[in-house]
Every structure is written in structure tokens, then in C-alpha cells.
Amino acid sequence: MIQSRPDAVRHRSLAFFDAQFQRQVAARELALNVFERRALPYLGGRVLDLGCGLGNLSVAAALRGCEVLAVDGSPTAIEHVRNEARRRDVLVQAEQADLATWSIAGEYDAIVSIGLLMFFPCRRARELMEAIEEHVVAGGIAVINVLVEGTTFLDMFEPEGYCLLASGAVEEHFRGHGWQIQSAMHAERFDAPQGTQKVFDTVIASKSA
């Protein structure tokens, strides 16, 4: 587990992603990514998209009949989610929030966290995983995707405020709490700028009834 000191992480990471989201909106780069495509078939009922980004998965889930709450720290992202939901005539509640302190309320049939937890100190990342567990209904689904140890692309991180878990740690966490693993992909490598790599784990788990 690679951990750095807390604080300021959200300022650098939010600025990084807000700029990226602006470029993507301008270029209409709005297709589901590989992790979102994997998650979508598992989503139904009431869905929380935690760290929704541009909300491509949120809108796709709403088009399938899900009731979606999409939450992100980026104002660009949330504005886009609202605009896209209106354009597609689907109901997505989009909320801008500081996810370093935001608390999940209510229960959900599925909670999705793709590319979020590593932007917080490890203690907060684990708090969020535990909150996700608590707020998924029995029989419901959690989708967790994180960068893990081995990642060398760190431009979006504040040097003193991120957490890279060991590959396999998320699956181990959910198995240890009695969840059924529906899908687990470990240490998937993707090329990143300047010869670096992003290394991801993705776990889709169902809560025991």
C-alpha cells in the first residue's frame, strides 16, 4: 500500500480532471470506457454513481430505467451530466460535492465507484468502501475500480494526498466481509503519457442477502 499525507489532494486532482472534462466535452468524447461497459449490465434499480465524472455511465444506466444519483467534485462534470440528462430526456439527479467529506445517505441497489478512491488518503478510501458496503441493499451490487501499486502515471495526484492499494486488496476486502465476487480484474495495465502506466483493479461484488 502506497500512502501519502492527507490534505490538498482534491485541489490538484479536481483541477486536473476539470480541465480534462472540459476537453472531453468540447471534443464530444463521451463513450463509455472499458470499466463503465463492464459495470453497466450489473446496474438496476436505484444507483449511486460516486465520482461520476462526465456521467456517461449515469446516463446509460438511466436509459436502462435506473434511478440515478450522480455525484462528483467537478463543476464541469456536474453541469455536463445535467445537460446530457436533459438532452436524452432521462432522470439523473446530479450533485456537486466535496467527496473528501461527503456522506452517503439512503440505500441503493448498486453503488459504483470508478477511478475515485485512490484520490484520498488510505483511511478515507477505506471509509468510503465501508460506506459503500453499508448503503448497498442485500442482494445489491458494488462496483469498485481503483489504480493500484505499480501505477507510474501520477500527474493527477497531489504528491502528498493519495493512496495506491495493493492489487487484490479490494477483492480481499469484500470477500472478507462476506460478499460474492461477480467479477475481478487485477493489475490491468494501460499506457499513459511519457512512458508511464496506469494499473487498475476492478471488482464487481454482490452483497449477501
mmCIF file of C-alpha atoms in Angstrom:
data_model
loop_
_atom_site.group_PDB
_atom_site.id
_atom_site.type_symbol
_atom_site.label_atom_id
_atom_site.label_comp_id
_atom_site.label_asym_id
_atom_site.label_seq_id
_atom_site.Cartn_x
_atom_site.Cartn_y
_atom_site.Cartn_z
ATOM 1 C CA MET A 1 0.000 0.000 0.000
ATOM 2 C CA ILE A 2 1.394 3.366 -1.042
ATOM 3 C CA GLN A 3 0.035 6.214 1.050
ATOM 4 C CA SER A 4 0.885 9.886 1.311
ATOM 5 C CA ARG A 5 -0.014 12.616 3.749
ATOM 6 C CA PRO A 6 -3.653 13.870 3.598
ATOM 7 C CA ASP A 7 -4.894 17.384 2.779
ATOM 8 C CA ALA A 8 -4.808 19.322 -0.529
ATOM 9 C CA VAL A 9 -5.202 16.296 -2.810
ATOM 10 C CA ARG A 10 -8.594 17.352 -4.070
ATOM 11 C CA HIS A 11 -7.355 20.735 -5.272
ATOM 12 C CA ARG A 12 -4.808 19.361 -7.720
ATOM 13 C CA SER A 13 -6.870 16.356 -8.784
ATOM 14 C CA LEU A 14 -10.025 18.436 -9.255
ATOM 15 C CA ALA A 15 -8.133 20.950 -11.379
ATOM 16 C CA PHE A 16 -6.616 18.113 -13.429
ATOM 17 C CA PHE A 17 -9.945 16.459 -14.112
ATOM 18 C CA ASP A 18 -11.936 19.648 -14.575
ATOM 19 C CA ALA A 19 -9.550 20.599 -17.398
ATOM 20 C CA GLN A 20 -9.768 17.081 -18.833
ATOM 21 C CA PHE A 21 -13.567 17.123 -18.674
ATOM 22 C CA GLN A 22 -13.681 20.458 -20.474
ATOM 23 C CA ARG A 23 -11.573 19.000 -23.295
ATOM 24 C CA GLN A 24 -13.723 15.882 -23.491
ATOM 25 C CA VAL A 25 -16.987 17.828 -23.574
ATOM 26 C CA ALA A 26 -15.639 20.115 -26.299
ATOM 27 C CA ALA A 27 -14.493 17.105 -28.342
ATOM 28 C CA ARG A 28 -17.665 15.089 -27.569
ATOM 29 C CA GLU A 29 -15.549 12.233 -26.204
ATOM 30 C CA LEU A 30 -18.429 10.697 -24.323
ATOM 31 C CA ALA A 31 -18.276 6.956 -24.981
ATOM 32 C CA LEU A 32 -18.324 4.565 -22.043
ATOM 33 C CA ASN A 33 -14.846 3.451 -21.035
ATOM 34 C CA VAL A 34 -13.953 -0.212 -20.576
ATOM 35 C CA PHE A 35 -14.724 -0.153 -16.849
ATOM 36 C CA GLU A 36 -18.109 1.519 -17.352
ATOM 37 C CA ARG A 37 -19.021 -1.009 -20.039
ATOM 38 C CA ARG A 38 -18.272 -3.828 -17.615
ATOM 39 C CA ALA A 39 -20.349 -2.251 -14.867
ATOM 40 C CA LEU A 40 -23.458 -1.363 -16.863
ATOM 41 C CA PRO A 41 -25.046 -4.855 -17.156
ATOM 42 C CA TYR A 42 -24.989 -5.202 -13.363
ATOM 43 C CA LEU A 43 -26.874 -1.971 -12.666
ATOM 44 C CA GLY A 44 -30.561 -1.807 -11.875
ATOM 45 C CA GLY A 45 -32.989 -0.036 -9.593
ATOM 46 C CA ARG A 46 -31.585 2.787 -7.503
ATOM 47 C CA VAL A 47 -27.966 3.563 -8.429
ATOM 48 C CA LEU A 48 -25.341 5.837 -6.867
ATOM 49 C CA ASP A 49 -22.527 6.810 -9.254
ATOM 50 C CA LEU A 50 -19.879 8.030 -6.820
ATOM 51 C CA GLY A 51 -17.274 10.141 -8.583
ATOM 52 C CA CYS A 52 -19.372 10.074 -11.748
ATOM 53 C CA GLY A 53 -17.113 12.242 -13.905
ATOM 54 C CA LEU A 54 -18.968 13.272 -17.045
ATOM 55 C CA GLY A 55 -21.786 10.912 -16.126
ATOM 56 C CA ASN A 56 -21.626 8.718 -19.206
ATOM 57 C CA LEU A 57 -22.409 5.661 -17.092
ATOM 58 C CA SER A 58 -25.075 7.543 -15.120
ATOM 59 C CA VAL A 59 -26.939 8.478 -18.284
ATOM 60 C CA ALA A 60 -26.538 4.992 -19.775
ATOM 61 C CA ALA A 61 -27.957 3.468 -16.589
ATOM 62 C CA ALA A 62 -30.869 5.915 -16.602
ATOM 63 C CA LEU A 63 -31.613 4.963 -20.205
ATOM 64 C CA ARG A 64 -31.949 1.374 -18.945
ATOM 65 C CA GLY A 65 -34.528 2.508 -16.388
ATOM 66 C CA CYS A 66 -32.322 3.057 -13.340
ATOM 67 C CA GLU A 67 -32.949 5.862 -10.869
ATOM 68 C CA VAL A 68 -29.526 7.509 -10.637
ATOM 69 C CA LEU A 69 -27.797 9.868 -8.221
ATOM 70 C CA ALA A 70 -24.547 11.085 -9.821
ATOM 71 C CA VAL A 71 -22.036 12.814 -7.519
ATOM 72 C CA ASP A 72 -18.719 14.458 -8.386
ATOM 73 C CA GLY A 73 -16.486 17.288 -7.212
ATOM 74 C CA SER A 74 -16.083 18.839 -10.657
ATOM 75 C CA PRO A 75 -18.480 21.649 -11.602
ATOM 76 C CA THR A 76 -17.787 20.988 -15.289
ATOM 77 C CA ALA A 77 -18.748 17.347 -14.848
ATOM 78 C CA ILE A 78 -21.971 18.023 -12.974
ATOM 79 C CA GLU A 79 -23.099 20.696 -15.428
ATOM 80 C CA HIS A 80 -22.493 18.250 -18.267
ATOM 81 C CA VAL A 81 -24.396 15.433 -16.541
ATOM 82 C CA ARG A 82 -27.409 17.688 -16.075
ATOM 83 C CA ASN A 83 -27.284 18.923 -19.666
ATOM 84 C CA GLU A 84 -26.876 15.431 -21.081
ATOM 85 C CA ALA A 85 -29.708 14.036 -18.962
ATOM 86 C CA ARG A 86 -31.994 16.791 -20.215
ATOM 87 C CA ARG A 87 -30.890 16.187 -23.798
ATOM 88 C CA ARG A 88 -31.535 12.447 -23.505
ATOM 89 C CA ASP A 89 -34.752 13.019 -21.544
ATOM 90 C CA VAL A 90 -33.775 10.812 -18.611
ATOM 91 C CA LEU A 91 -33.924 11.401 -14.886
ATOM 92 C CA VAL A 92 -30.479 11.735 -13.313
ATOM 93 C CA GLN A 93 -30.041 13.678 -10.096
ATOM 94 C CA ALA A 94 -26.576 15.272 -10.335
ATOM 95 C CA GLU A 95 -24.905 16.725 -7.258
ATOM 96 C CA GLN A 96 -21.592 18.545 -6.876
ATOM 97 C CA ALA A 97 -19.934 17.640 -3.577
ATOM 98 C CA ASP A 98 -16.587 17.502 -1.817
ATOM 99 C CA LEU A 99 -16.141 13.750 -1.695
ATOM 100 C CA ALA A 100 -13.415 14.068 0.929
ATOM 101 C CA THR A 101 -16.189 14.782 3.440
ATOM 102 C CA TRP A 102 -19.471 13.867 1.692
ATOM 103 C CA SER A 103 -21.541 11.099 3.282
ATOM 104 C CA ILE A 104 -23.741 8.564 1.526
ATOM 105 C CA ALA A 105 -27.371 8.698 2.628
ATOM 106 C CA GLY A 106 -30.065 6.145 1.914
ATOM 107 C CA GLU A 107 -29.841 2.697 0.357
ATOM 108 C CA TYR A 108 -29.040 1.703 -3.212
ATOM 109 C CA ASP A 109 -29.384 -1.363 -5.378
ATOM 110 C CA ALA A 110 -25.972 -0.558 -6.825
ATOM 111 C CA ILE A 111 -23.134 1.781 -5.921
ATOM 112 C CA VAL A 112 -20.411 2.456 -8.478
ATOM 113 C CA SER A 113 -17.022 3.974 -7.696
ATOM 114 C CA ILE A 114 -14.842 4.006 -10.811
ATOM 115 C CA GLY A 115 -11.484 5.754 -10.585
ATOM 116 C CA LEU A 116 -12.174 7.599 -7.334
ATOM 117 C CA LEU A 117 -10.882 6.064 -4.113
ATOM 118 C CA MET A 118 -7.170 6.492 -4.860
ATOM 119 C CA PHE A 119 -7.521 10.275 -4.707
ATOM 120 C CA PHE A 120 -7.918 10.198 -0.926
ATOM 121 C CA PRO A 121 -5.657 9.156 1.936
ATOM 122 C CA CYS A 122 -5.979 5.409 2.529
ATOM 123 C CA ARG A 123 -8.021 5.928 5.693
ATOM 124 C CA ARG A 124 -10.648 7.892 3.751
ATOM 125 C CA ALA A 125 -10.573 5.388 0.875
ATOM 126 C CA ARG A 126 -11.349 2.590 3.310
ATOM 127 C CA GLU A 127 -14.067 4.671 4.984
ATOM 128 C CA LEU A 128 -15.729 5.110 1.598
ATOM 129 C CA MET A 129 -15.507 1.385 0.844
ATOM 130 C CA GLU A 130 -17.146 0.646 4.177
ATOM 131 C CA ALA A 131 -19.851 3.244 3.492
ATOM 132 C CA ILE A 132 -20.498 1.660 0.100
ATOM 133 C CA GLU A 133 -20.913 -1.726 1.795
ATOM 134 C CA GLU A 134 -23.294 -0.280 4.358
ATOM 135 C CA HIS A 135 -25.527 1.514 1.867
ATOM 136 C CA VAL A 136 -25.967 -1.269 -0.711
ATOM 137 C CA VAL A 137 -29.129 -3.290 -0.074
ATOM 138 C CA ALA A 138 -28.957 -7.045 0.479
ATOM 139 C CA GLY A 139 -28.502 -8.666 -2.911
ATOM 140 C CA GLY A 140 -27.260 -5.387 -4.376
ATOM 141 C CA ILE A 141 -24.075 -4.623 -6.286
ATOM 142 C CA ALA A 142 -20.878 -2.685 -5.610
ATOM 143 C CA VAL A 143 -18.520 -1.793 -8.452
ATOM 144 C CA ILE A 144 -15.081 -0.615 -7.311
ATOM 145 C CA ASN A 145 -12.299 0.400 -9.710
ATOM 146 C CA VAL A 146 -9.011 1.811 -8.428
ATOM 147 C CA LEU A 147 -5.473 2.494 -9.503
ATOM 148 C CA VAL A 148 -3.142 0.165 -7.608
ATOM 149 C CA GLU A 149 0.533 -0.247 -6.794
ATOM 150 C CA GLY A 150 2.599 -0.342 -9.975
ATOM 151 C CA THR A 151 0.970 2.788 -11.383
ATOM 152 C CA THR A 152 3.649 5.206 -12.582
ATOM 153 C CA PHE A 153 1.387 7.923 -14.039
ATOM 154 C CA LEU A 154 0.936 10.250 -11.075
ATOM 155 C CA ASP A 155 0.359 13.659 -12.709
ATOM 156 C CA MET A 156 -3.211 13.902 -11.416
ATOM 157 C CA PHE A 157 -2.217 13.317 -7.792
ATOM 158 C CA GLU A 158 -1.180 15.832 -5.202
ATOM 159 C CA PRO A 159 2.204 14.383 -4.145
ATOM 160 C CA GLU A 160 1.064 14.306 -0.520
ATOM 161 C CA GLY A 161 -2.504 13.077 -0.696
ATOM 162 C CA TYR A 162 -3.262 9.812 -2.487
ATOM 163 C CA CYS A 163 -3.482 6.062 -1.884
ATOM 164 C CA LEU A 164 -2.490 3.151 -4.113
ATOM 165 C CA LEU A 165 -3.712 -0.112 -2.594
ATOM 166 C CA ALA A 166 -2.024 -3.406 -3.355
ATOM 167 C CA SER A 167 -3.516 -5.281 -6.283
ATOM 168 C CA GLY A 168 -6.088 -7.698 -4.887
ATOM 169 C CA ALA A 169 -6.795 -5.662 -1.752
ATOM 170 C CA VAL A 170 -10.280 -4.568 -2.833
ATOM 171 C CA GLU A 171 -11.348 -8.104 -3.690
ATOM 172 C CA GLU A 172 -9.900 -9.365 -0.411
ATOM 173 C CA HIS A 173 -11.810 -6.649 1.470
ATOM 174 C CA PHE A 174 -15.175 -7.620 0.002
ATOM 175 C CA ARG A 175 -14.588 -11.373 0.245
ATOM 176 C CA GLY A 176 -13.617 -10.915 3.867
ATOM 177 C CA HIS A 177 -16.926 -9.188 4.534
ATOM 178 C CA GLY A 178 -18.990 -11.981 3.015
ATOM 179 C CA TRP A 179 -19.717 -10.501 -0.416
ATOM 180 C CA GLN A 180 -19.946 -12.671 -3.524
ATOM 181 C CA ILE A 181 -17.432 -11.689 -6.210
ATOM 182 C CA GLN A 182 -19.117 -11.468 -9.605
ATOM 183 C CA SER A 183 -16.052 -10.249 -11.482
ATOM 184 C CA ALA A 184 -12.490 -9.338 -10.509
ATOM 185 C CA MET A 185 -9.798 -7.972 -12.806
ATOM 186 C CA HIS A 186 -6.370 -7.433 -11.280
ATOM 187 C CA ALA A 187 -3.410 -5.296 -12.348
ATOM 188 C CA GLU A 188 -4.758 -4.335 -15.771
ATOM 189 C CA ARG A 189 -2.139 -2.143 -17.411
ATOM 190 C CA PHE A 190 -2.799 0.792 -19.721
ATOM 191 C CA ASP A 191 -0.197 3.001 -21.357
ATOM 192 C CA ALA A 192 -0.136 6.604 -20.124
ATOM 193 C CA PRO A 193 1.814 9.735 -21.159
ATOM 194 C CA GLN A 194 5.611 9.905 -21.127
ATOM 195 C CA GLY A 195 6.144 6.162 -20.993
ATOM 196 C CA THR A 196 4.206 5.701 -17.753
ATOM 197 C CA GLN A 197 1.456 3.233 -16.964
ATOM 198 C CA LYS A 198 -1.857 3.132 -15.154
ATOM 199 C CA VAL A 199 -2.532 -0.138 -13.338
ATOM 200 C CA PHE A 200 -6.123 -0.890 -12.294
ATOM 201 C CA ASP A 201 -8.072 -3.386 -10.218
ATOM 202 C CA THR A 202 -11.809 -3.674 -10.832
ATOM 203 C CA VAL A 203 -14.139 -5.651 -8.567
ATOM 204 C CA ILE A 204 -17.864 -6.235 -9.017
ATOM 205 C CA ALA A 205 -19.410 -7.824 -5.934
ATOM 206 C CA SER A 206 -22.898 -8.654 -4.689
ATOM 207 C CA LYS A 207 -23.982 -8.280 -1.081
ATOM 208 C CA SER A 208 -25.202 -11.419 0.616
ATOM 209 C CA ALA A 209 -28.940 -11.481 1.251
#
